[in-house]
PDB file of C-alpha atoms in Angstrom:
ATOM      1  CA  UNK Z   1     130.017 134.029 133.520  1.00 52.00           C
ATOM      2  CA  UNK Z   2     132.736 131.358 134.810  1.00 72.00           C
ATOM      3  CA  UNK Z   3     136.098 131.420 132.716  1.00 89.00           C
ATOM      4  CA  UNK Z   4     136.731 128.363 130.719  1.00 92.00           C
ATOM      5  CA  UNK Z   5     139.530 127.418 129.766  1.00 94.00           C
ATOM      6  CA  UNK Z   6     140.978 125.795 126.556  1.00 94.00           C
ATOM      7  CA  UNK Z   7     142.358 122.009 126.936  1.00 94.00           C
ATOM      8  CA  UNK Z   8     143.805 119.691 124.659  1.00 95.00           C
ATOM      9  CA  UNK Z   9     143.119 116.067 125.210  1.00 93.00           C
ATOM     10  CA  UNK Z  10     143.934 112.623 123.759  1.00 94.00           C
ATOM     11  CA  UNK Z  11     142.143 109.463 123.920  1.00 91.00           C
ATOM     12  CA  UNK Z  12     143.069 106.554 122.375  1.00 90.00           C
ATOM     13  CA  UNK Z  13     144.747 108.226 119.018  1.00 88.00           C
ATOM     14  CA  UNK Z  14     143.054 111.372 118.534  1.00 90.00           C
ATOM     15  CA  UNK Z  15     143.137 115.164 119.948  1.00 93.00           C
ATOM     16  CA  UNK Z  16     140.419 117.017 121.680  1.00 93.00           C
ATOM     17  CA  UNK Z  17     139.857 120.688 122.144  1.00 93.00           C
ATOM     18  CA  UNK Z  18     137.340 121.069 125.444  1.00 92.00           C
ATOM     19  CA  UNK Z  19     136.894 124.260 127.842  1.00 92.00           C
ATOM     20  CA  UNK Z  20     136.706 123.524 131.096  1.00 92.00           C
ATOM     21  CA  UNK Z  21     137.172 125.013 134.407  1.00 91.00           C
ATOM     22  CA  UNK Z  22     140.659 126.037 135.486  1.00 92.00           C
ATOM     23  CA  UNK Z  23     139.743 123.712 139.174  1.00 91.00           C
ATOM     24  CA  UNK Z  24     138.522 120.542 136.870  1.00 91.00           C
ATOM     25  CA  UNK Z  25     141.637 120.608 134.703  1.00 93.00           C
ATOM     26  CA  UNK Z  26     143.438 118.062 137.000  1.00 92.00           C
ATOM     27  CA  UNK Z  27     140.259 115.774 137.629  1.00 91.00           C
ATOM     28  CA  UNK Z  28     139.876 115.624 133.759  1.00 91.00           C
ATOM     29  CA  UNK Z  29     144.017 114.512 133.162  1.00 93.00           C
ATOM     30  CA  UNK Z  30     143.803 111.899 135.718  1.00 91.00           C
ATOM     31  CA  UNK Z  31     140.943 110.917 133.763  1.00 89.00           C
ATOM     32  CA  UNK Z  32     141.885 110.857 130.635  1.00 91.00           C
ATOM     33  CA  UNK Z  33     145.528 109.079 132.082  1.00 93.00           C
ATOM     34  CA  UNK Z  34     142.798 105.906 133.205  1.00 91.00           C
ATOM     35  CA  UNK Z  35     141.264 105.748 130.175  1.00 90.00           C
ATOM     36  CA  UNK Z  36     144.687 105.625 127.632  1.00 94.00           C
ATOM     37  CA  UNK Z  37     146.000 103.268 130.188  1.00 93.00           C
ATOM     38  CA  UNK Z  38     143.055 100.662 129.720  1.00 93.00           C
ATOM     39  CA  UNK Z  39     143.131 101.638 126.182  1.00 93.00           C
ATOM     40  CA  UNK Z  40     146.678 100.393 126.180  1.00 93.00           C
ATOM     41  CA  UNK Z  41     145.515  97.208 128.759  1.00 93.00           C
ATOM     42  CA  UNK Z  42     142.417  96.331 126.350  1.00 92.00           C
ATOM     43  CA  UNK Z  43     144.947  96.639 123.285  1.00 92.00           C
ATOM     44  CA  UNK Z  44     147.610  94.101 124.802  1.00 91.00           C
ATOM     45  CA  UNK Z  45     144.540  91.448 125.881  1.00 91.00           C
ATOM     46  CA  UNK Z  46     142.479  91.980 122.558  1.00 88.00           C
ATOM     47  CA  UNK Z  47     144.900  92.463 119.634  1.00 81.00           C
ATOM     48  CA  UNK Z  48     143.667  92.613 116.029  1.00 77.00           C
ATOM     49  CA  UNK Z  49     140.711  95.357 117.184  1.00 79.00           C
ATOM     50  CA  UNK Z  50     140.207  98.925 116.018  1.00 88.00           C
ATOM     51  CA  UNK Z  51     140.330 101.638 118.112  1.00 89.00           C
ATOM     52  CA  UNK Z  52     136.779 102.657 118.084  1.00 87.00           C
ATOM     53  CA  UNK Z  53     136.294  98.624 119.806  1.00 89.00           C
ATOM     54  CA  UNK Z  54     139.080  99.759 122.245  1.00 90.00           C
ATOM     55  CA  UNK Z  55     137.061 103.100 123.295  1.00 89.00           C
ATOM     56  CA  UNK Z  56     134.105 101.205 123.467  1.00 89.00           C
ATOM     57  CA  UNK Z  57     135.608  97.953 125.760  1.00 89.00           C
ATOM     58  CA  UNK Z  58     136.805 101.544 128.018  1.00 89.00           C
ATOM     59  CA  UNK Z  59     133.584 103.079 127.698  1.00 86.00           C
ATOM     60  CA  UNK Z  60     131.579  99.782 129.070  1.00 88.00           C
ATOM     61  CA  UNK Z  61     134.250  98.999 131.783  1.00 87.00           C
ATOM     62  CA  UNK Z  62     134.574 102.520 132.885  1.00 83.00           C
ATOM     63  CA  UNK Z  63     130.433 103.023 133.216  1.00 80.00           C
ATOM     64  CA  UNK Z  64     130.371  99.976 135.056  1.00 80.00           C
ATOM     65  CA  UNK Z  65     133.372 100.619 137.471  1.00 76.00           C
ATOM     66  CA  UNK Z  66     131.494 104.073 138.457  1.00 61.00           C
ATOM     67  CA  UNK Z  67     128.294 102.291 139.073  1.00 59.00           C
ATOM     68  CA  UNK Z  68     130.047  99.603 141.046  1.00 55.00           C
ATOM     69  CA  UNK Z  69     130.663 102.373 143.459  1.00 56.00           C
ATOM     70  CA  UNK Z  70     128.368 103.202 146.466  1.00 52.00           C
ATOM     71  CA  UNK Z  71     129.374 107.030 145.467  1.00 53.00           C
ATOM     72  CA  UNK Z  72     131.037 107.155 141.986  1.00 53.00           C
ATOM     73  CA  UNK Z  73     131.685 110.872 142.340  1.00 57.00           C
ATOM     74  CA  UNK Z  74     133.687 110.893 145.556  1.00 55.00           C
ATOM     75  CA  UNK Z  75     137.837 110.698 145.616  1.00 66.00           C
ATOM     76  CA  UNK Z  76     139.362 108.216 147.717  1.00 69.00           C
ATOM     77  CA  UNK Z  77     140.435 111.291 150.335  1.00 68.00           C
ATOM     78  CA  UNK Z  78     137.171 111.490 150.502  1.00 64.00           C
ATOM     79  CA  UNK Z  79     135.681 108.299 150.585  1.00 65.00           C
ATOM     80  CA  UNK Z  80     138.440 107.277 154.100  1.00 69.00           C
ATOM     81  CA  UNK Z  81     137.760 110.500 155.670  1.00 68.00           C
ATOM     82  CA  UNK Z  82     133.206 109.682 155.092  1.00 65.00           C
ATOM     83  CA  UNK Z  83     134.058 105.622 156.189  1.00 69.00           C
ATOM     84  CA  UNK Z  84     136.059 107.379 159.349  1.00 72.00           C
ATOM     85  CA  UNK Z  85     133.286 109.675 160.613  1.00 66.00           C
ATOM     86  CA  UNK Z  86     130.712 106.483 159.852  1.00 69.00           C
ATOM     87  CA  UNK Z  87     132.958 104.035 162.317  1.00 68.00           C
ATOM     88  CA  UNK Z  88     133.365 106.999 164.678  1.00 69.00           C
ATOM     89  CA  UNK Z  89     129.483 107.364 164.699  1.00 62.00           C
ATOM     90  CA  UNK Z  90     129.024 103.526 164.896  1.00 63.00           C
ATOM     91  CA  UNK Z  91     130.972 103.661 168.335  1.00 70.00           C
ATOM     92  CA  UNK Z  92     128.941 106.688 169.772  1.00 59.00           C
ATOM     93  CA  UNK Z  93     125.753 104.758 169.085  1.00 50.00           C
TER      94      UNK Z  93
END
């Protein structure tokens, strides 16, 4: 069985205990550093809201960014080095 191991997150103002793998762990604080930081963005542009409305406003804007994307899994590394080989192909043909 894979090791998991304990994290402690925080969105908005509450803590979270998740396992995860050891490889994910920076994939999930970048992450969870995008999501406080719109919490904090929604906050300043929406004042008077709870933070459940704040999570949510995230939630939406965060599903929609990843579906925006042609490939909502890939880095940025990743996505240069695929548009690279794609122009490189274009030439050859």
């Amino acid at each position: 069985m894979t090791d998991l191991i304990p994290i402690n997150i925080v969105i908005g103002d509450r803590t979270y205990r998740i396992k995860s793998l050891a490889k994910d762990e920076e994939v999930i604080r970048k992450t969870l550093k995008t999501i406080n930081d719109k919490i904090v963005e929604f906050k300043t542009a929406f004042s008077g809201k709870d933070m459940q409305d704040y999570i949510a406003m995230v939630l939406i804007w965060y599903a929609t960014e990843a579906s925006a994307d042609t490939h909502p899994g890939l880095t940025k590394e990743m996505t240069d080095a695929l548009m690279k080989m794609e122009e490189q192909l274009d030439k050859m043909l």
